[in-house]
């Protein structure tokens, strides 16, 4: 393998789907996988088949639809897990199994209750078993960065000997820092006698905000596979963001050398938009590389500098990541053509039915709001298109509130053909609406977080509400938008309940 080639292992569909609040249907996973193929990733980790029949099916369907990248399934170090990945990937053109077992003293003592010798033996046994079924086996010593260096080296050497072609070093809890993490890779390269027989991979979580920095430090020290996710999604604070790793390697060849990946950077923006639309997880405006503000200059000095010479304040050309923002502002008279062209420009590639739905929503908004900005359109697409099945659909609501009257709300919600109606009071108009929705549907939610943001400025600005609600079955998030903040909040609450319904369905399938 060429020493200057860095493999990009995308785990948006596996670790990324573990983002609190994110859930994807099989169809959505296929859509994302096809775009990842287009983007040029080398490996797609499509899921963890043993966790549920739904996950197994999703991995299988992704592997049937995607041609070029290797499709990978995750497995614990057990025969049953490996067999399930085999079952899911039977039809894949190029398949990989990713086997893991924790090696750190914390995990050995508290989670696995196993001695080092047992961990070592199980790792070898799992890799040997996996090699009987797969030509391509990756092994991860989970929590590697908190594992004793000598033991880590011992495990890595043993699994390579047993047949692992890739050894992935995870910073599972995002505890490491760049100097240290780079040192771990350097030491493995020095201490493991057969290290040249495997690709060293890294998988860095972002608990200290260092996922990307740690990945880069690892590459600097010889790692040649980076596991990452679009928009940095992932368990807890997420994983290293693919777009950031890629652009750092591209922009700083002076430091990292002319390392090659298969990524077409012009596809980054579009991929990010697709993932955010389908997972329902918004990209923060100040997110590096693909955030809405990444290429906008607010201060006069900066604007002046960029106009004189772009490189004064801009290190990346927006078009290099596929960002084609323009100054076109849409309004009431804009037609379908301009609308669709603008969405394409913003990186959204919608199906006809989605486009129709978004256009209707745009027209309704344009009746209330004079100028529709890019941010409004992004909100329409990301919040308003039902990316999850709408088991509960808001038909109508009303609320009365005032200084001297108790806020009281009524709602009408449809569940299939059933009409659910209720009236209830609350501490304020929003609380009254949420309590009424709970009553109509027959659930009891506790508001853990609630935010309303104006998407643009002005009295007629679109308001975006997001809620985080604790139900007895877990926490879900929901989002909604409207020029009326109460309506935005009500839509967000119903959206959260639809997320809960989807999750419960998946859980039911899992336990069958
Ligand atoms: O974070 C982690 O350690 C993982 C492993 C399964 C690689 O996701
Ligand atoms: Zn992880």
Coordinates of C-alpha atoms and ligand atoms in Angstrom, one line a residue:
X1 CA 0.0 0.0 0.0
X2 CA 1.2 3.5 -0.8
X3 CA 2.7 5.3 2.2
X4 CA 1.1 8.6 1.2
X5 CA -2.5 7.2 0.9
X6 CA -4.8 7.9 3.8
X7 CA -8.0 5.8 3.9
X8 CA -11.2 7.5 4.9
X9 CA -13.4 5.3 6.9
X10 CA -16.8 6.9 7.4
X11 CA -18.9 5.8 10.4
X12 CA -21.7 8.3 10.0
X13 CA -24.2 5.4 9.6
X14 CA -22.9 3.6 12.7
X15 CA -21.2 5.9 15.3
X16 CA -23.0 8.9 13.8
X17 CA -26.3 7.3 14.2
X18 CA -25.5 6.9 17.9
X19 CA -25.8 10.8 18.2
X20 CA -28.5 11.5 20.8
X21 CA -31.7 12.1 18.9
X22 CA -30.5 10.9 15.5
X23 CA -32.3 7.9 13.9
X24 CA -32.3 6.9 10.3
X25 CA -34.5 4.6 8.3
X26 CA -32.9 2.0 5.9
X27 CA -34.0 4.2 2.9
X28 CA -32.2 7.2 4.4
X29 CA -29.1 5.2 5.2
X30 CA -28.9 4.1 1.5
X31 CA -29.3 7.7 0.4
X32 CA -26.4 8.8 2.7
X33 CA -24.3 5.8 1.7
X34 CA -24.7 6.6 -2.0
X35 CA -23.7 10.2 -1.4
X36 CA -20.6 9.0 0.6
X37 CA -19.7 6.9 -2.4
X38 CA -20.0 9.9 -4.5
X39 CA -17.9 11.9 -2.0
X40 CA -15.2 9.2 -2.4
X41 CA -14.9 7.6 1.0
X42 CA -12.9 4.3 1.1
X43 CA -14.9 2.4 3.7
X44 CA -18.5 2.9 4.9
X45 CA -19.3 1.5 8.3
X46 CA -23.0 0.9 7.7
X47 CA -24.1 -0.4 11.1
X48 CA -23.9 -2.9 14.0
X49 CA -26.0 -5.8 12.7
X50 CA -26.2 -7.7 16.0
X51 CA -27.9 -4.8 17.8
X52 CA -31.2 -5.3 15.9
X53 CA -32.8 -6.9 12.8
X54 CA -33.3 -3.4 11.5
X55 CA -29.6 -2.6 11.7
X56 CA -28.8 -5.9 10.0
X57 CA -31.2 -5.2 7.2
X58 CA -29.8 -1.6 6.8
X59 CA -26.3 -2.9 6.4
X60 CA -27.4 -5.5 3.9
X61 CA -29.4 -3.0 1.8
X62 CA -26.5 -0.5 1.9
X63 CA -24.1 -3.2 0.7
X64 CA -26.5 -4.1 -2.2
X65 CA -26.7 -0.5 -3.4
X66 CA -23.1 0.7 -3.0
X67 CA -20.5 -0.4 -5.4
X68 CA -17.1 1.1 -4.9
X69 CA -16.4 1.6 -1.1
X70 CA -15.8 -1.3 1.2
X71 CA -18.9 -1.9 3.3
X72 CA -18.1 -2.6 6.9
X73 CA -20.2 -4.0 9.8
X74 CA -19.3 -3.7 13.5
X75 CA -19.1 -6.8 15.8
X76 CA -18.2 -7.5 19.4
X77 CA -15.6 -10.2 19.7
X78 CA -18.2 -13.0 19.7
X79 CA -19.1 -15.6 17.0
X80 CA -22.7 -14.5 17.0
X81 CA -21.8 -10.9 16.3
X82 CA -19.4 -11.8 13.5
X83 CA -21.9 -14.3 12.0
X84 CA -24.5 -11.5 11.9
X85 CA -22.1 -9.2 10.0
X86 CA -21.4 -12.1 7.6
X87 CA -25.1 -12.6 7.1
X88 CA -25.6 -8.9 6.4
X89 CA -22.6 -8.6 4.0
X90 CA -23.0 -11.8 2.0
X91 CA -23.9 -9.8 -1.1
X92 CA -21.4 -7.0 -0.7
X93 CA -18.9 -6.5 -3.4
X94 CA -16.2 -5.6 -0.9
X95 CA -16.9 -6.5 2.8
X96 CA -15.1 -5.9 6.0
X97 CA -15.9 -6.9 9.6
X98 CA -14.8 -4.6 12.3
X99 CA -14.3 -6.5 15.6
X100 CA -13.7 -4.8 18.9
X101 CA -12.9 -5.6 22.5
X102 CA -12.0 -3.2 25.2
X103 CA -8.5 -3.4 26.5
X104 CA -8.1 -0.6 29.1
X105 CA -7.8 -1.4 32.8
X106 CA -11.0 0.6 33.5
X107 CA -13.0 -1.5 31.0
X108 CA -11.4 -4.7 32.0
X109 CA -12.1 -4.2 35.7
X110 CA -15.6 -2.6 35.6
X111 CA -17.2 -3.6 32.4
X112 CA -15.8 -7.0 31.3
X113 CA -14.4 -8.3 34.6
X114 CA -11.6 -10.0 32.7
X115 CA -7.9 -10.3 33.1
X116 CA -5.4 -9.1 30.5
X117 CA -4.7 -12.7 29.5
X118 CA -8.4 -13.4 28.8
X119 CA -8.7 -10.2 26.7
X120 CA -5.7 -11.1 24.7
X121 CA -7.0 -14.6 24.1
X122 CA -10.5 -13.5 23.1
X123 CA -9.1 -10.9 20.7
X124 CA -7.0 -13.5 18.9
X125 CA -9.8 -16.0 18.8
X126 CA -12.3 -13.4 17.4
X127 CA -9.9 -12.2 14.7
X128 CA -9.1 -15.8 13.7
X129 CA -12.8 -16.7 13.6
X130 CA -13.5 -13.5 11.5
X131 CA -10.7 -14.3 9.1
X132 CA -12.4 -17.6 8.3
X133 CA -15.4 -15.6 7.0
X134 CA -13.8 -12.4 5.7
X135 CA -10.7 -11.5 3.8
X136 CA -10.8 -8.1 5.3
X137 CA -10.7 -7.9 9.1
X138 CA -10.3 -4.8 11.3
X139 CA -9.7 -5.0 15.0
X140 CA -10.2 -2.2 17.6
X141 CA -8.9 -2.4 21.1
X142 CA -11.7 -0.2 22.6
X143 CA -10.5 2.5 24.9
X144 CA -7.0 2.1 23.5
X145 CA -5.8 5.5 24.6
X146 CA -6.4 4.6 28.2
X147 CA -4.8 1.2 27.9
X148 CA -1.3 0.4 29.3
X149 CA 1.1 1.0 26.4
X150 CA 2.8 -2.3 26.7
X151 CA -0.4 -4.2 26.8
X152 CA -1.8 -2.3 23.9
X153 CA 1.3 -3.1 21.8
X154 CA 0.9 -6.8 22.8
X155 CA -2.7 -6.9 21.7
X156 CA -2.0 -5.1 18.4
X157 CA 0.9 -7.5 17.6
X158 CA -1.2 -10.5 18.4
X159 CA -4.3 -9.5 16.3
X160 CA -2.1 -8.6 13.3
X161 CA -0.5 -12.1 13.6
X162 CA -4.0 -13.6 13.8
X163 CA -5.0 -11.9 10.5
X164 CA -6.2 -8.3 11.1
X165 CA -5.3 -6.2 8.1
X166 CA -6.3 -2.9 9.9
X167 CA -5.8 -2.1 13.5
X168 CA -7.9 0.8 14.8
X169 CA -6.8 2.8 17.8
X170 CA -9.9 4.4 19.3
X171 CA -9.8 7.3 21.7
X172 CA -13.2 6.0 22.8
X173 CA -14.0 8.6 25.4
X174 CA -12.2 11.5 23.8
X175 CA -9.8 11.8 26.7
X176 CA -6.5 12.0 24.8
X177 CA -4.7 15.2 23.6
X178 CA -2.7 15.5 20.4
X179 CA 0.8 15.2 21.8
X180 CA -0.1 12.1 23.7
X181 CA -2.3 10.5 21.0
X182 CA 0.4 11.1 18.3
X183 CA 2.9 9.5 20.8
X184 CA 0.7 6.4 21.1
X185 CA 0.8 5.8 17.3
X186 CA 4.5 6.6 17.2
X187 CA 5.2 4.0 19.9
X188 CA 3.1 1.3 18.3
X189 CA 5.1 1.9 15.1
X190 CA 8.3 1.4 17.0
X191 CA 7.3 -1.4 19.4
X192 CA 5.1 -3.7 17.3
X193 CA 7.3 -6.0 15.3
X194 CA 4.7 -6.8 12.6
X195 CA 3.1 -3.3 12.4
X196 CA 4.0 -2.9 8.7
X197 CA 1.6 -5.8 7.9
X198 CA -1.4 -3.7 8.9
X199 CA -2.9 -0.3 8.3
X200 CA -3.0 1.8 11.5
X201 CA -6.4 3.5 11.9
X202 CA -7.6 6.0 14.4
X203 CA -11.1 6.7 15.8
X204 CA -11.2 9.8 17.9
X205 CA -14.1 11.1 19.9
X206 CA -14.7 14.7 20.6
X207 CA -15.3 14.9 24.4
X208 CA -12.6 17.5 24.8
X209 CA -13.2 19.0 21.4
X210 CA -10.0 17.4 20.1
X211 CA -11.3 14.6 17.8
X212 CA -9.9 16.2 14.7
X213 CA -6.6 17.4 16.3
X214 CA -5.9 13.9 17.7
X215 CA -6.7 12.3 14.3
X216 CA -4.2 14.7 12.6
X217 CA -1.6 14.1 15.2
X218 CA -2.0 10.3 14.5
X219 CA -1.7 10.8 10.8
X220 CA 1.4 12.9 11.4
X221 CA 2.9 9.9 13.2
X222 CA 2.0 7.3 10.7
X223 CA -1.7 6.4 10.9
X224 CA -3.1 5.8 7.5
X225 CA -6.8 5.3 8.1
X226 CA -9.0 7.9 9.8
X227 CA -12.4 7.0 11.1
X228 CA -14.7 10.0 11.1
X229 CA -18.3 11.2 10.5
X230 CA -20.0 13.9 8.4
X231 CA -20.7 17.0 10.6
X232 CA -18.8 15.3 13.4
X233 CA -21.9 13.3 14.5
X234 CA -21.4 10.5 16.9
X235 CA -21.8 9.1 20.4
X236 CA -21.9 11.9 23.1
X237 CA -19.9 14.9 21.7
X238 CA -19.4 13.1 18.5
X239 CA -16.5 11.9 16.4
X240 CA -13.8 13.7 14.4
X241 CA -15.5 15.5 11.6
X242 CA -14.6 14.1 8.1
X243 CA -14.8 17.5 6.4
X244 CA -12.4 19.1 9.0
X245 CA -9.8 16.3 8.8
X246 CA -9.9 16.4 5.0
X247 CA -9.5 20.1 4.6
X248 CA -6.7 20.3 7.2
X249 CA -4.8 17.6 5.3
X250 CA -5.4 19.5 2.1
X251 CA -4.6 23.0 3.4
X252 CA -1.5 22.0 5.4
X253 CA 0.5 19.9 3.0
X254 CA 3.5 21.9 4.3
X255 CA 3.1 20.0 7.6
X256 CA 1.6 16.7 6.7
X257 CA 3.1 16.2 3.3
X258 CA 1.3 15.4 0.0
X259 CA -1.0 12.8 1.5
X260 CA -3.7 11.5 -0.7
X261 CA -7.3 10.6 0.0
X262 CA -10.1 9.7 -2.5
X263 CA -12.3 12.6 -1.3
X264 CA -13.8 15.0 -3.7
X265 CA -13.9 18.1 -1.5
X266 CA -16.5 19.8 -3.8
X267 CA -19.0 17.2 -2.5
X268 CA -18.5 18.1 1.2
X269 CA -21.2 20.8 1.5
X270 CA -23.8 18.7 -0.2
X271 CA -23.0 15.7 1.9
X272 CA -23.2 17.7 5.1
X273 CA -26.6 19.1 4.1
X274 CA -28.0 15.7 3.3
X275 CA -26.8 14.2 6.6
X276 CA -28.2 17.1 8.5
X277 CA -31.5 16.9 6.7
X278 CA -31.9 13.2 7.2
X279 CA -30.7 12.9 10.8
X280 CA -32.6 16.0 11.9
X281 CA -29.4 17.3 13.6
X282 CA -28.7 20.9 12.5
X283 CA -25.2 22.1 11.8
X284 CA -24.2 25.0 14.0
X285 CA -23.7 28.1 11.9
X286 CA -20.1 28.6 13.1
X287 CA -19.1 25.0 12.3
X288 CA -15.8 24.8 10.5
X289 CA -15.8 24.2 6.8
X290 CA -19.5 23.7 6.2
X291 CA -21.3 26.0 8.7
X292 CA -23.4 28.8 7.2
X293 CA -21.1 31.4 8.6
X294 CA -17.9 29.7 7.5
X295 CA -17.5 32.0 4.5
X296 CA -19.3 35.1 5.6
X297 CA -17.4 38.1 6.8
X298 CA -19.1 40.3 9.3
X299 CA -16.6 43.0 10.3
X300 CA -16.0 45.9 8.0
X301 CA -12.2 45.4 8.2
X302 CA -12.5 41.8 7.2
X303 CA -15.0 42.6 4.4
X304 CA -12.6 45.2 3.1
X305 CA -9.6 42.9 3.3
X306 CA -11.4 40.0 1.4
X307 CA -12.5 42.4 -1.3
X308 CA -8.9 43.6 -1.7
X309 CA -7.4 40.1 -1.6
X310 CA -9.3 37.0 -0.6
X311 CA -6.4 35.3 1.2
X312 CA -6.3 38.1 3.8
X313 CA -9.1 36.5 5.8
X314 CA -10.2 33.4 3.9
X315 CA -8.0 30.3 3.9
X316 CA -10.4 28.1 1.9
X317 CA -12.2 29.0 -1.3
X318 CA -15.9 28.3 -0.7
X319 CA -16.3 26.6 -4.0
X320 CA -13.6 24.1 -3.1
X321 CA -16.0 22.6 -0.5
X322 CA -19.0 22.9 -2.8
X323 CA -20.4 26.1 -1.2
X324 CA -22.0 28.2 -3.9
X325 CA -23.7 30.8 -1.8
X326 CA -24.9 33.8 -3.8
X327 CA -26.8 37.0 -3.1
X328 CA -30.0 35.9 -4.7
X329 CA -32.8 36.6 -2.2
X330 CA -36.1 34.9 -2.9
X331 CA -39.5 36.5 -2.4
X332 CA -43.2 36.1 -2.9
X333 CA -42.9 36.3 -6.7
X334 CA -40.1 33.8 -7.1
X335 CA -41.1 30.8 -9.1
X336 CA -40.4 27.1 -8.7
X337 CA -37.4 27.3 -11.0
X338 CA -35.6 29.9 -9.0
X339 CA -36.5 28.1 -5.8
X340 CA -35.2 24.8 -7.0
X341 CA -32.0 26.4 -8.4
X342 CA -31.4 28.1 -5.2
X343 CA -31.8 24.9 -3.2
X344 CA -29.3 23.2 -5.5
X345 CA -26.9 26.0 -4.9
X346 CA -27.2 25.6 -1.2
X347 CA -26.4 21.9 -1.6
X348 CA -29.8 20.4 -1.3
X349 CA -30.7 17.8 -3.9
X350 CA -34.4 17.0 -3.2
X351 CA -36.7 14.4 -4.7
X352 CA -39.6 15.8 -6.7
X353 CA -42.1 15.1 -3.9
X354 CA -39.8 16.8 -1.4
X355 CA -39.3 19.7 -3.7
X356 CA -43.1 20.1 -4.1
X357 CA -43.6 20.0 -0.3
X358 CA -40.8 22.5 0.3
X359 CA -42.1 24.8 -2.4
X360 CA -45.5 24.9 -0.8
X361 CA -43.9 25.7 2.5
X362 CA -41.8 28.4 0.9
X363 CA -44.9 30.0 -0.7
X364 CA -46.7 30.1 2.7
X365 CA -43.6 31.7 4.3
X366 CA -43.2 34.2 1.4
X367 CA -46.8 35.4 2.1
X368 CA -45.7 36.3 5.6
X369 CA -42.1 37.4 5.1
X370 CA -40.9 39.8 2.4
X371 CA -37.4 38.5 1.8
X372 CA -36.5 34.8 2.1
X373 CA -32.8 34.4 2.9
X374 CA -30.5 31.3 2.5
X375 CA -30.9 30.6 6.3
X376 CA -34.7 30.5 5.9
X377 CA -34.5 28.0 3.0
X378 CA -32.1 25.8 5.0
X379 CA -34.5 25.8 7.9
X380 CA -37.5 25.0 5.6
X381 CA -35.6 22.0 4.1
X382 CA -34.1 20.7 7.4
X383 CA -37.1 21.3 9.7
X384 CA -40.1 21.1 7.6
X385 CA -39.6 18.1 5.4
X386 CA -40.7 15.2 7.3
X387 CA -37.6 13.1 7.4
X388 CA -39.2 10.7 9.8
X389 CA -42.7 9.2 9.5
X390 CA -45.3 11.5 10.9
X391 CA -47.2 9.1 13.1
X392 CA -48.8 12.1 14.8
X393 CA -49.7 15.1 12.6
X394 CA -50.7 18.5 14.0
X395 CA -53.9 19.6 12.4
X396 CA -54.7 22.7 14.5
X397 CA -54.1 24.4 17.8
X398 CA -55.2 27.5 19.6
X399 CA -54.1 29.1 22.8
X400 CA -55.4 31.9 25.0
X401 CA -53.2 33.7 27.4
X402 CA -53.0 37.0 29.2
X403 CA -52.0 38.8 32.4
X404 CA -55.2 37.9 34.1
X405 CA -56.3 34.6 32.6
X406 CA -54.8 31.1 33.0
X407 CA -53.1 30.1 29.7
X408 CA -55.2 27.4 28.1
X409 CA -54.6 25.5 24.8
X410 CA -56.5 23.2 22.6
X411 CA -55.0 20.9 20.0
X412 CA -56.2 18.6 17.2
X413 CA -53.8 15.9 16.2
X414 CA -54.3 13.1 13.7
X415 CA -53.0 9.6 14.1
X416 CA -53.8 7.7 11.0
X417 CA -57.6 8.1 10.8
X418 CA -58.0 8.8 14.5
X419 CA -58.6 12.4 15.6
X420 CA -57.0 13.2 19.0
X421 CA -58.2 16.4 20.7
X422 CA -57.6 17.9 24.1
X423 CA -57.7 21.1 26.1
X424 CA -55.5 21.8 29.1
X425 CA -53.9 24.7 31.0
X426 CA -50.3 25.5 31.8
X427 CA -48.0 28.0 33.4
X428 CA -47.6 29.9 30.2
X429 CA -48.9 29.5 26.6
X430 CA -46.1 27.2 25.6
X431 CA -46.4 25.0 28.7
X432 CA -50.2 24.9 28.1
X433 CA -49.7 23.7 24.5
X434 CA -47.2 21.0 25.5
X435 CA -49.4 19.7 28.3
X436 CA -52.4 19.6 25.9
X437 CA -50.4 17.6 23.3
X438 CA -49.3 15.2 26.1
X439 CA -53.0 14.8 27.1
X440 CA -54.2 14.3 23.5
X441 CA -51.6 11.6 22.8
X442 CA -51.5 10.0 26.2
X443 CA -47.8 10.6 27.1
X444 CA -46.0 12.5 29.8
X445 CA -43.0 14.5 28.8
X446 CA -40.6 16.6 30.9
X447 CA -39.0 19.5 29.0
X448 CA -35.3 19.1 29.4
X449 CA -34.3 21.9 27.1
X450 CA -36.2 24.5 25.0
X451 CA -34.8 27.1 22.6
X452 CA -36.2 29.5 20.1
X453 CA -33.9 31.2 17.6
X454 CA -34.7 33.8 15.0
X455 CA -33.3 32.4 11.8
X456 CA -32.8 35.8 10.3
X457 CA -33.4 39.3 11.6
X458 CA -36.5 41.5 11.3
X459 CA -40.0 41.4 12.8
X460 CA -41.2 38.8 10.3
X461 CA -38.2 36.5 10.9
X462 CA -38.7 32.8 10.8
X463 CA -38.4 31.3 14.3
X464 CA -36.9 27.9 14.9
X465 CA -37.8 26.1 18.0
X466 CA -36.0 23.0 19.4
X467 CA -37.0 20.9 22.3
X468 CA -35.4 18.2 24.2
X469 CA -38.0 16.1 26.1
X470 CA -37.6 13.4 28.6
X471 CA -40.1 10.6 28.4
X472 CA -40.1 7.5 30.5
X473 CA -38.7 5.6 27.5
X474 CA -35.8 8.1 26.9
X475 CA -34.8 11.5 25.7
X476 CA -35.8 12.8 22.2
X477 CA -35.3 16.0 20.4
X478 CA -37.6 17.8 18.0
X479 CA -37.5 20.8 15.8
X480 CA -40.1 23.1 14.2
X481 CA -40.2 26.5 12.5
X482 CA -42.7 29.2 11.8
X483 CA -43.0 32.9 11.8
X484 CA -45.1 32.4 14.9
X485 CA -42.9 31.1 17.8
X486 CA -45.8 29.3 19.5
X487 CA -46.6 27.4 16.4
X488 CA -42.8 26.6 15.9
X489 CA -42.7 25.3 19.5
X490 CA -45.9 23.1 19.0
X491 CA -44.4 21.7 15.8
X492 CA -41.1 20.9 17.6
X493 CA -43.0 19.1 20.4
X494 CA -45.0 17.0 17.9
X495 CA -41.8 16.3 16.0
X496 CA -40.1 15.0 19.2
X497 CA -43.1 12.7 19.8
X498 CA -42.7 11.4 16.3
X499 CA -39.1 10.7 17.0
X500 CA -40.1 8.8 20.2
X501 CA -42.7 6.8 18.2
X502 CA -40.1 5.8 15.6
X503 CA -37.6 4.9 18.3
X504 CA -40.1 2.7 20.2
X505 CA -41.0 0.9 16.9
X506 CA -37.3 0.1 16.3
X507 CA -37.0 -1.1 19.9
X508 CA -40.0 -3.3 19.5
X509 CA -38.5 -4.8 16.4
X510 CA -35.2 -5.4 18.3
X511 CA -36.8 -7.4 21.1
X512 CA -38.9 -9.6 18.8
Ligands
LIG1 O1 -15.5 4.7 20.2 C1 -15.1 3.5 20.0 O2 -14.3 3.0 20.7 C2 -15.9 2.7 19.0 C3 -15.3 1.4 18.7 C4 -16.4 0.4 18.4 C5 -14.4 1.5 17.6 O3 -16.8 3.3 18.4
LIG2 ZN1 -16.8 5.5 18.6

